[in-house]
Coordinates of C-alpha atoms in Angstrom, one line a residue:
M1 CA 5.0 34.9 -44.0
T2 CA 3.7 35.9 -47.5
E3 CA 6.7 37.5 -48.3
N4 CA 8.7 33.9 -48.7
N5 CA 5.5 32.6 -50.2
T6 CA 3.3 35.4 -52.2
S7 CA 0.6 32.1 -53.3
L8 CA -0.5 31.9 -49.7
L9 CA -2.4 35.1 -50.7
S10 CA -4.9 33.9 -53.5
K11 CA -5.8 30.9 -50.0
F12 CA -5.9 33.4 -48.0
P13 CA -7.8 32.5 -45.4
C14 CA -9.9 29.6 -46.5
E15 CA -8.0 27.4 -47.8
I16 CA -4.5 27.5 -45.7
T17 CA -5.7 24.0 -43.9
Q18 CA -4.2 22.2 -41.4
E19 CA -5.1 18.8 -40.1
V20 CA -6.2 18.5 -36.1
N21 CA -7.4 15.0 -34.6
G22 CA -8.5 13.7 -37.9
R23 CA -10.3 17.4 -39.3
T24 CA -9.1 19.7 -42.2
E25 CA -8.3 23.4 -39.5
L26 CA -7.5 26.9 -40.6
L27 CA -4.4 27.8 -39.6
L28 CA -5.5 30.9 -38.4
K29 CA -7.1 31.6 -35.6
P30 CA -9.7 34.5 -35.8
S31 CA -7.7 36.2 -33.4
D32 CA -3.9 36.3 -36.7
I33 CA -6.3 38.1 -39.1
K34 CA -7.2 42.0 -38.4
W35 CA -9.9 42.6 -40.8
E36 CA -10.0 46.3 -42.6
M37 CA -12.8 46.4 -44.9
P38 CA -15.4 49.6 -45.4
H39 CA -18.4 47.3 -43.8
T40 CA -18.5 44.8 -40.5
S41 CA -19.9 41.8 -40.6
Y42 CA -21.1 39.0 -38.2
A43 CA -19.8 36.4 -40.8
T44 CA -16.2 38.1 -39.5
E45 CA -16.9 39.0 -36.0
F46 CA -18.3 35.8 -34.9
D47 CA -16.1 33.8 -37.0
L48 CA -18.1 32.6 -40.4
Y49 CA -16.3 33.4 -43.3
C50 CA -15.1 30.2 -44.1
D51 CA -17.1 26.9 -43.9
L52 CA -14.7 24.7 -42.9
G53 CA -14.1 22.0 -39.6
S54 CA -15.6 23.0 -36.5
R55 CA -17.0 26.3 -39.0
K56 CA -18.8 24.2 -41.0
G57 CA -22.8 24.4 -42.0
L58 CA -22.6 27.6 -38.7
E59 CA -23.3 30.3 -41.4
T60 CA -26.0 27.8 -42.9
L61 CA -27.3 27.9 -39.4
L62 CA -28.1 30.7 -39.6
S63 CA -30.6 30.6 -42.1
S64 CA -31.6 27.0 -40.8
F65 CA -32.7 28.7 -37.4
Y66 CA -34.7 31.7 -39.1
F67 CA -37.3 28.8 -41.7
V68 CA -37.5 26.4 -38.5
G69 CA -39.0 30.0 -36.9
E70 CA -41.2 30.8 -40.1
M71 CA -42.3 26.8 -39.2
V72 CA -42.5 27.5 -35.3
G73 CA -44.7 30.6 -36.3
L74 CA -47.2 28.4 -39.1
I75 CA -47.7 25.6 -35.9
M76 CA -48.5 28.6 -33.6
G77 CA -50.9 30.4 -36.2
S78 CA -52.9 27.7 -37.4
F79 CA -53.9 27.7 -34.1
L80 CA -55.0 31.4 -33.4
Y81 CA -55.0 32.7 -36.4
D82 CA -58.3 30.8 -36.0
H83 CA -59.3 31.8 -31.9
F84 CA -57.9 34.2 -31.0
G85 CA -57.8 36.8 -34.2
R86 CA -56.8 37.2 -37.2
K87 CA -55.5 41.0 -36.8
K88 CA -54.9 40.4 -32.8
T89 CA -52.7 37.2 -34.1
S90 CA -50.9 40.0 -36.7
I91 CA -49.6 42.8 -33.8
V92 CA -48.0 40.2 -32.2
G93 CA -46.2 38.4 -34.9
C94 CA -45.2 42.2 -35.6
L95 CA -44.5 43.0 -32.8
T96 CA -42.3 40.1 -32.6
V97 CA -40.2 40.9 -35.9
V98 CA -39.6 44.4 -35.1
L99 CA -38.5 43.9 -31.4
S100 CA -36.3 40.7 -32.4
T101 CA -34.3 42.4 -35.2
F102 CA -34.0 46.1 -32.7
L103 CA -31.7 44.1 -30.2
G104 CA -29.9 42.8 -33.4
T105 CA -28.3 46.0 -32.6
F106 CA -26.9 45.1 -29.8
C107 CA -26.1 41.5 -31.4
H108 CA -21.8 40.2 -30.4
D109 CA -22.7 36.1 -29.6
F110 CA -23.3 34.0 -32.5
Y111 CA -26.2 32.4 -30.4
F112 CA -27.4 35.4 -29.0
L113 CA -27.9 36.0 -33.3
L114 CA -28.9 32.4 -33.4
A115 CA -31.8 33.5 -31.6
I116 CA -32.9 36.8 -32.9
R117 CA -33.0 34.7 -36.2
F118 CA -35.2 32.5 -34.6
L119 CA -37.5 35.0 -33.5
Q120 CA -37.3 36.5 -37.0
G121 CA -38.3 33.7 -38.7
I122 CA -41.6 33.3 -36.3
G123 CA -42.5 37.2 -36.1
S124 CA -41.9 37.4 -40.4
R125 CA -44.6 34.6 -40.9
V126 CA -47.1 35.4 -38.2
T127 CA -47.3 38.5 -39.6
I128 CA -47.5 37.9 -43.5
T129 CA -49.6 35.0 -43.4
G130 CA -52.2 36.8 -40.5
M131 CA -52.1 39.6 -43.4
Y132 CA -53.2 37.3 -46.0
I133 CA -55.5 35.8 -44.0
L134 CA -57.5 39.6 -43.4
L135 CA -56.8 40.6 -47.3
A136 CA -59.2 37.6 -48.1
E137 CA -62.0 38.0 -45.2
L138 CA -61.9 42.9 -46.4
I139 CA -61.7 42.9 -49.3
P140 CA -64.5 42.5 -51.8
L141 CA -64.1 39.8 -54.4
R142 CA -63.3 42.2 -57.4
Y143 CA -60.8 43.4 -55.9
R144 CA -58.8 40.8 -54.0
N145 CA -56.6 39.6 -56.7
R146 CA -55.5 42.9 -57.3
G147 CA -54.5 43.8 -54.3
T148 CA -52.6 40.5 -54.6
F149 CA -50.4 41.8 -56.5
W150 CA -49.6 44.8 -54.9
V151 CA -48.8 42.5 -52.3
H152 CA -46.3 40.4 -54.0
F153 CA -44.8 43.7 -56.1
S154 CA -43.8 45.3 -52.2
F155 CA -42.6 42.0 -51.1
A156 CA -40.6 42.1 -54.4
L157 CA -39.3 46.0 -53.3
G158 CA -38.4 44.6 -50.5
Y159 CA -34.8 43.4 -52.3
P160 CA -33.3 46.6 -53.1
I161 CA -34.3 48.0 -49.7
A162 CA -32.3 45.0 -48.6
A163 CA -29.9 45.8 -50.8
G164 CA -29.4 49.5 -49.8
I165 CA -29.3 49.3 -46.6
G166 CA -26.5 46.4 -47.2
Y167 CA -24.3 48.9 -49.6
F168 CA -25.3 52.6 -46.7
V169 CA -25.1 51.2 -43.6
Q170 CA -21.6 50.3 -43.1
D171 CA -21.9 48.6 -39.5
W172 CA -23.7 45.2 -40.1
N173 CA -26.3 46.2 -36.4
Y174 CA -26.8 49.0 -37.5
M175 CA -28.1 47.4 -40.2
F176 CA -30.6 45.7 -38.2
L177 CA -31.7 49.0 -36.4
V178 CA -33.0 50.6 -39.3
T179 CA -34.8 47.4 -41.1
S180 CA -36.5 46.9 -37.3
V181 CA -37.3 50.3 -37.2
L182 CA -38.6 50.5 -42.1
Q183 CA -40.8 46.9 -40.6
L184 CA -42.3 49.4 -37.8
L185 CA -43.2 51.6 -40.5
C186 CA -43.5 48.9 -43.3
N187 CA -46.0 47.4 -40.5
I188 CA -48.7 50.1 -39.4
Q189 CA -51.2 49.5 -41.1
V190 CA -51.3 46.1 -39.0
F191 CA -52.8 47.6 -36.5
L192 CA -54.3 49.6 -37.6
C193 CA -56.8 46.7 -39.4
I194 CA -59.8 46.3 -39.3
E195 CA -60.6 43.0 -37.7
S196 CA -62.6 40.7 -40.2
P197 CA -66.7 40.7 -39.2
R198 CA -65.9 36.9 -40.9
Y199 CA -63.8 35.7 -38.0
H200 CA -66.8 36.8 -35.3
L201 CA -69.5 35.3 -37.5
I202 CA -67.6 32.6 -36.9
R203 CA -67.5 32.6 -33.2
G204 CA -71.2 33.3 -32.9
N205 CA -70.4 37.1 -31.9
E206 CA -73.1 39.2 -33.6
K207 CA -72.2 42.3 -31.8
L208 CA -68.3 42.4 -32.4
A209 CA -68.6 40.6 -36.7
K210 CA -71.3 44.0 -37.3
Q211 CA -68.8 46.5 -35.2
S212 CA -66.5 45.5 -37.9
L213 CA -68.7 46.5 -41.0
Q214 CA -69.8 49.4 -39.5
A215 CA -65.6 50.4 -39.9
L216 CA -65.9 49.6 -42.9
S217 CA -68.3 51.0 -44.5
A218 CA -66.9 54.5 -42.9
L219 CA -64.6 54.1 -45.4
T220 CA -67.3 54.1 -48.0
T221 CA -70.1 56.3 -48.5
A222 CA -72.4 53.9 -47.8
N223 CA -72.9 54.4 -44.9
I224 CA -75.5 51.9 -43.5
D225 CA -76.7 51.2 -40.1
M226 CA -75.2 48.1 -39.5
E227 CA -78.5 47.8 -36.1
N228 CA -81.6 47.5 -39.1
V229 CA -79.1 44.0 -40.8
E230 CA -79.4 40.5 -40.3
L231 CA -76.0 39.1 -41.1
E232 CA -77.1 35.9 -43.7
D233 CA -75.1 33.4 -42.0
L234 CA -75.5 34.1 -38.9
G235 CA -77.1 30.9 -38.2
K236 CA -74.7 28.7 -40.2
A237 CA -72.1 29.6 -37.4
Q238 CA -74.7 29.9 -34.4
D239 CA -74.9 25.8 -34.7
R240 CA -71.5 24.8 -34.6
K241 CA -68.5 25.9 -31.7
Q242 CA -65.5 26.6 -33.1
T243 CA -63.1 25.2 -31.5
F244 CA -59.9 22.6 -32.2
W245 CA -61.1 20.2 -31.9
Q246 CA -64.3 20.7 -34.0
Q247 CA -62.4 21.5 -36.5
L248 CA -59.7 18.5 -37.0
I249 CA -63.6 16.0 -37.0
D250 CA -64.6 19.1 -39.5
F251 CA -61.9 17.4 -41.9
R252 CA -63.5 13.7 -40.9
T253 CA -67.1 15.2 -41.9
Y254 CA -66.2 16.7 -44.3
P255 CA -64.0 14.9 -46.7
S256 CA -64.3 17.5 -49.8
L257 CA -62.8 19.7 -47.2
L258 CA -60.0 17.4 -46.8
L259 CA -59.1 16.8 -50.2
E260 CA -59.2 20.0 -51.2
T261 CA -56.6 20.8 -48.0
L262 CA -54.3 17.7 -48.6
L263 CA -54.4 19.0 -53.1
Q264 CA -52.8 22.9 -51.3
M265 CA -50.7 21.6 -49.3
L266 CA -49.4 19.4 -51.9
L267 CA -49.0 22.8 -54.4
W268 CA -47.7 24.9 -51.6
F269 CA -44.6 21.6 -51.2
V270 CA -43.6 20.9 -54.9
I271 CA -43.5 25.5 -55.3
G272 CA -42.4 26.1 -51.8
M273 CA -39.2 24.2 -53.0
S274 CA -38.8 24.9 -56.4
Y275 CA -38.9 28.4 -55.5
Y276 CA -36.6 28.0 -52.8
G277 CA -34.4 25.6 -54.9
F278 CA -34.5 28.3 -58.1
N279 CA -33.4 31.3 -55.8
F280 CA -30.9 29.3 -53.9
G281 CA -28.4 28.1 -56.4
W282 CA -28.2 30.2 -58.4
G283 CA -24.3 29.6 -58.1
S284 CA -25.1 26.3 -60.0
I285 CA -27.8 26.9 -63.3
V286 CA -26.1 30.4 -64.1
P287 CA -22.7 31.7 -65.3
D288 CA -22.5 34.5 -63.3
R289 CA -24.6 34.2 -59.9
Y290 CA -25.6 37.9 -59.7
I291 CA -28.6 38.1 -62.8
G292 CA -29.4 34.3 -61.5
Y293 CA -30.2 36.1 -58.1
A294 CA -31.7 39.2 -59.4
M295 CA -34.3 37.2 -60.9
A296 CA -34.8 36.7 -57.0
G297 CA -36.6 40.1 -56.6
L298 CA -37.2 40.7 -60.6
G299 CA -38.4 37.5 -61.7
H300 CA -41.3 37.6 -58.4
L301 CA -42.2 40.9 -59.5
L302 CA -42.5 39.6 -63.2
G303 CA -44.0 36.9 -62.9
S304 CA -46.7 37.6 -60.2
L305 CA -47.5 40.1 -62.9
L306 CA -48.0 37.1 -65.2
V307 CA -49.8 35.1 -62.9
F308 CA -53.0 38.3 -61.4
S309 CA -53.5 39.5 -65.6
A310 CA -53.8 35.1 -66.5
I311 CA -56.0 35.3 -63.2
S312 CA -57.8 38.2 -64.2
R313 CA -58.8 36.2 -67.4
L314 CA -58.8 32.4 -66.8
G315 CA -60.2 33.6 -63.4
R316 CA -57.5 31.6 -60.5
R317 CA -57.8 28.1 -61.0
R318 CA -57.0 27.9 -65.2
A319 CA -54.2 30.4 -64.0
I320 CA -52.8 27.9 -61.9
M321 CA -52.8 25.2 -64.3
M322 CA -51.0 27.7 -67.1
M323 CA -48.7 28.7 -64.2
L324 CA -47.0 25.4 -63.7
V325 CA -47.7 23.6 -66.6
G326 CA -45.4 26.6 -68.0
A327 CA -42.4 26.0 -65.4
A328 CA -42.8 22.5 -66.2
V329 CA -42.0 23.1 -69.9
F330 CA -38.9 25.0 -68.9
Y331 CA -38.1 22.3 -67.1
L332 CA -37.6 19.5 -69.8
A333 CA -35.6 22.5 -71.7
A334 CA -33.3 22.7 -69.4
I335 CA -32.4 18.6 -69.2
P336 CA -29.7 19.0 -72.9
D337 CA -26.9 19.6 -73.1
V338 CA -26.7 22.9 -75.6
K339 CA -24.3 26.1 -75.3
L340 CA -25.5 28.7 -76.5
G341 CA -22.8 29.9 -78.6
P342 CA -18.5 29.1 -78.8
N343 CA -18.1 31.9 -76.5
T344 CA -19.9 32.0 -73.6
E345 CA -20.7 29.4 -70.8
W346 CA -24.2 30.2 -71.2
T347 CA -26.0 27.1 -72.0
L348 CA -30.0 26.4 -72.7
E349 CA -30.3 25.6 -69.2
S350 CA -29.3 28.6 -67.9
V351 CA -31.9 30.8 -70.0
S352 CA -35.0 28.0 -69.5
S353 CA -33.9 28.0 -65.9
L354 CA -34.3 32.3 -65.8
V355 CA -37.3 32.0 -67.6
G356 CA -38.7 29.0 -65.7
V357 CA -38.4 31.2 -61.8
L358 CA -41.1 33.4 -63.7
F359 CA -43.7 30.7 -63.5
I360 CA -42.8 29.1 -60.1
S361 CA -42.4 32.7 -59.1
G362 CA -46.2 33.4 -60.5
C363 CA -47.3 30.4 -58.3
L364 CA -46.3 31.4 -55.0
A365 CA -47.6 34.9 -55.5
G366 CA -51.2 33.5 -56.9
I367 CA -51.6 30.0 -54.5
Y368 CA -52.1 32.7 -51.8
L369 CA -55.1 34.0 -52.6
W370 CA -56.8 31.1 -54.0
S371 CA -55.8 28.3 -50.8
A372 CA -57.1 31.9 -48.4
E373 CA -60.7 31.6 -50.9
L374 CA -60.5 27.7 -51.3
A375 CA -60.6 27.3 -47.6
P376 CA -63.7 27.9 -45.3
T377 CA -63.3 31.2 -42.9
S378 CA -64.2 28.2 -40.2
H379 CA -60.6 26.7 -41.2
R380 CA -58.9 29.4 -42.8
G381 CA -56.3 29.9 -40.9
I382 CA -55.0 26.1 -39.7
V383 CA -55.6 25.2 -43.8
V384 CA -53.7 28.1 -45.4
S385 CA -50.6 27.4 -42.2
A386 CA -50.6 23.7 -43.0
G387 CA -50.1 24.8 -46.9
S388 CA -47.6 27.8 -45.8
S389 CA -45.9 25.2 -43.9
V390 CA -44.9 22.4 -45.8
A391 CA -43.2 25.2 -48.4
R392 CA -41.2 26.1 -45.4
V393 CA -40.3 22.2 -45.7
G394 CA -39.5 22.0 -49.6
S395 CA -37.2 25.7 -49.5
F396 CA -35.3 23.3 -47.0
L397 CA -35.6 20.1 -49.5
G398 CA -34.9 22.5 -52.5
P399 CA -31.5 24.3 -51.9
Y400 CA -30.3 20.5 -52.0
I401 CA -31.5 19.5 -54.7
F402 CA -29.7 22.1 -56.6
L403 CA -26.6 23.0 -54.0
N404 CA -25.7 19.2 -53.6
L405 CA -28.4 16.5 -55.7
K406 CA -27.9 18.0 -59.3
P407 CA -24.0 18.2 -59.6
V408 CA -23.5 14.5 -58.5
T409 CA -26.9 12.5 -60.6
H410 CA -28.0 13.9 -64.3
K411 CA -30.0 17.0 -65.3
S412 CA -32.7 14.7 -65.9
V413 CA -32.6 13.2 -62.6
T414 CA -33.6 16.6 -61.1
F415 CA -35.0 18.5 -63.7
G416 CA -36.9 15.6 -65.0
G417 CA -38.3 14.9 -61.8
L418 CA -40.1 18.8 -61.2
A419 CA -41.2 18.6 -64.2
F420 CA -42.7 15.3 -63.2
L421 CA -43.9 17.0 -59.2
T422 CA -44.9 19.7 -61.4
L423 CA -47.4 18.8 -64.1
L424 CA -48.4 16.8 -61.0
C425 CA -49.3 19.7 -59.1
A426 CA -51.1 21.0 -62.2
F427 CA -53.5 17.6 -62.2
G428 CA -54.3 19.4 -58.6
S429 CA -55.2 21.8 -59.7
F430 CA -57.4 20.8 -62.5
L431 CA -59.0 18.7 -59.1
L432 CA -59.9 22.0 -57.1
V433 CA -63.0 24.0 -58.4
E434 CA -63.0 28.3 -59.8
T435 CA -63.3 30.3 -56.1
G436 CA -63.5 34.1 -58.1
D437 CA -67.0 33.5 -59.1
R438 CA -68.3 32.6 -56.1
E439 CA -68.8 33.6 -52.1
T440 CA -66.2 32.6 -49.9
P441 CA -67.0 29.8 -47.6
L442 CA -68.0 29.8 -44.2
T443 CA -67.9 26.3 -43.1
G444 CA -66.9 22.8 -44.9
E445 CA -70.5 22.4 -45.3
D446 CA -70.3 25.7 -48.0
V447 CA -67.6 23.5 -49.1
V448 CA -69.2 20.0 -49.5
Q449 CA -72.1 22.6 -51.6
R450 CA -69.6 23.8 -53.4
R451 CA -68.3 21.2 -54.9
R452 CA -71.1 19.8 -55.7
S453 CA -71.7 22.4 -58.5
H454 CA -68.3 22.3 -60.0
R455 CA -67.5 20.7 -63.0
Y456 CA -64.1 19.4 -63.7
R457 CA -63.8 22.1 -67.2
I458 CA -59.9 23.0 -68.3

């Protein structure tokens, strides 16, 4: 076929089409093509290499199912963290993501792969969120900022590791196998971690709370005899019954708790929308998409370093406000059409976006720490899960803004709109309280008392 029409080679296979019942379909069927590549791919095995006709949207569906799984995991976690335990829930999440990834070794069906992606989303988000909550409750206040930075450093380190697996492992099924082994090894601490004494305390279980505290003291030279220690906050916990219904009632009983939760959800939504909008839309923002996608890992690392350095000097509240304002400034700077040279495709928009993603990545890293400290122990699971859930909604909208809305509107609509929302979040941060200089609240009443002593200062 190509001997008589060599131009078909440049169109192979996605531009060699025919009309079938008013719909554009590929002329070549999967059985007509034999792929000779050093790496196998599920895209070729499941006929997903062209986003066209009956294949349209199928590859995107795989990513969407992962995010849907994350949403379902967070909805489940909002109940399980506060009623089943932070550690137990994280263990279930870890086993889910490891086993579902391992099943990818034997996957040769598209719908089986969809199920695997869904379960991976559930397991990964349940594990990540649960371990963040444990970090906030087990690490002392003065070390919490540093500990959270190392979490996000490890997160950024995952990008080159994933790239290395893709480069050195040639069979895509074995990529799943290697990844599942690494997931288990990297998450071994989930099984070894101590359950939060705060969780036991809010459940009114003094015995288990003391056992957790005893296990924590064994990691130090303190060697405290917990049998002779009185838990100061036990009285608060015994005055309430920790049920899901009571948690919902508390939002009405303590308006400050409801206000702070809604403000956090606003921050989570806008930050998630911006972060995933950038990281799925680099191809339409910078002339070299590989530089853009390199920023997905490097930008997260540099952004985390920037925000946690700012937190150590300015506190959580001021640092997040500074990062949000910085992101808004570079959103606005991206609007003018300014080329950076006569012989380059780089523009002010490209450079501003690369810098702006540092600020928004820093916001994403910082909001995990701040949100876990703002929420009281009685509601930490439901509040952090609610925030992360709306961030998943933002993660759906973000790519749409950059890939679909941006090409058909003026840049002032997309970047100007994002700048407005980011500045709105900066104002929302101003209304929240600093948490780095005070004890973590146990109940909604503690949130009310904390807000009464708050002064609205920049």
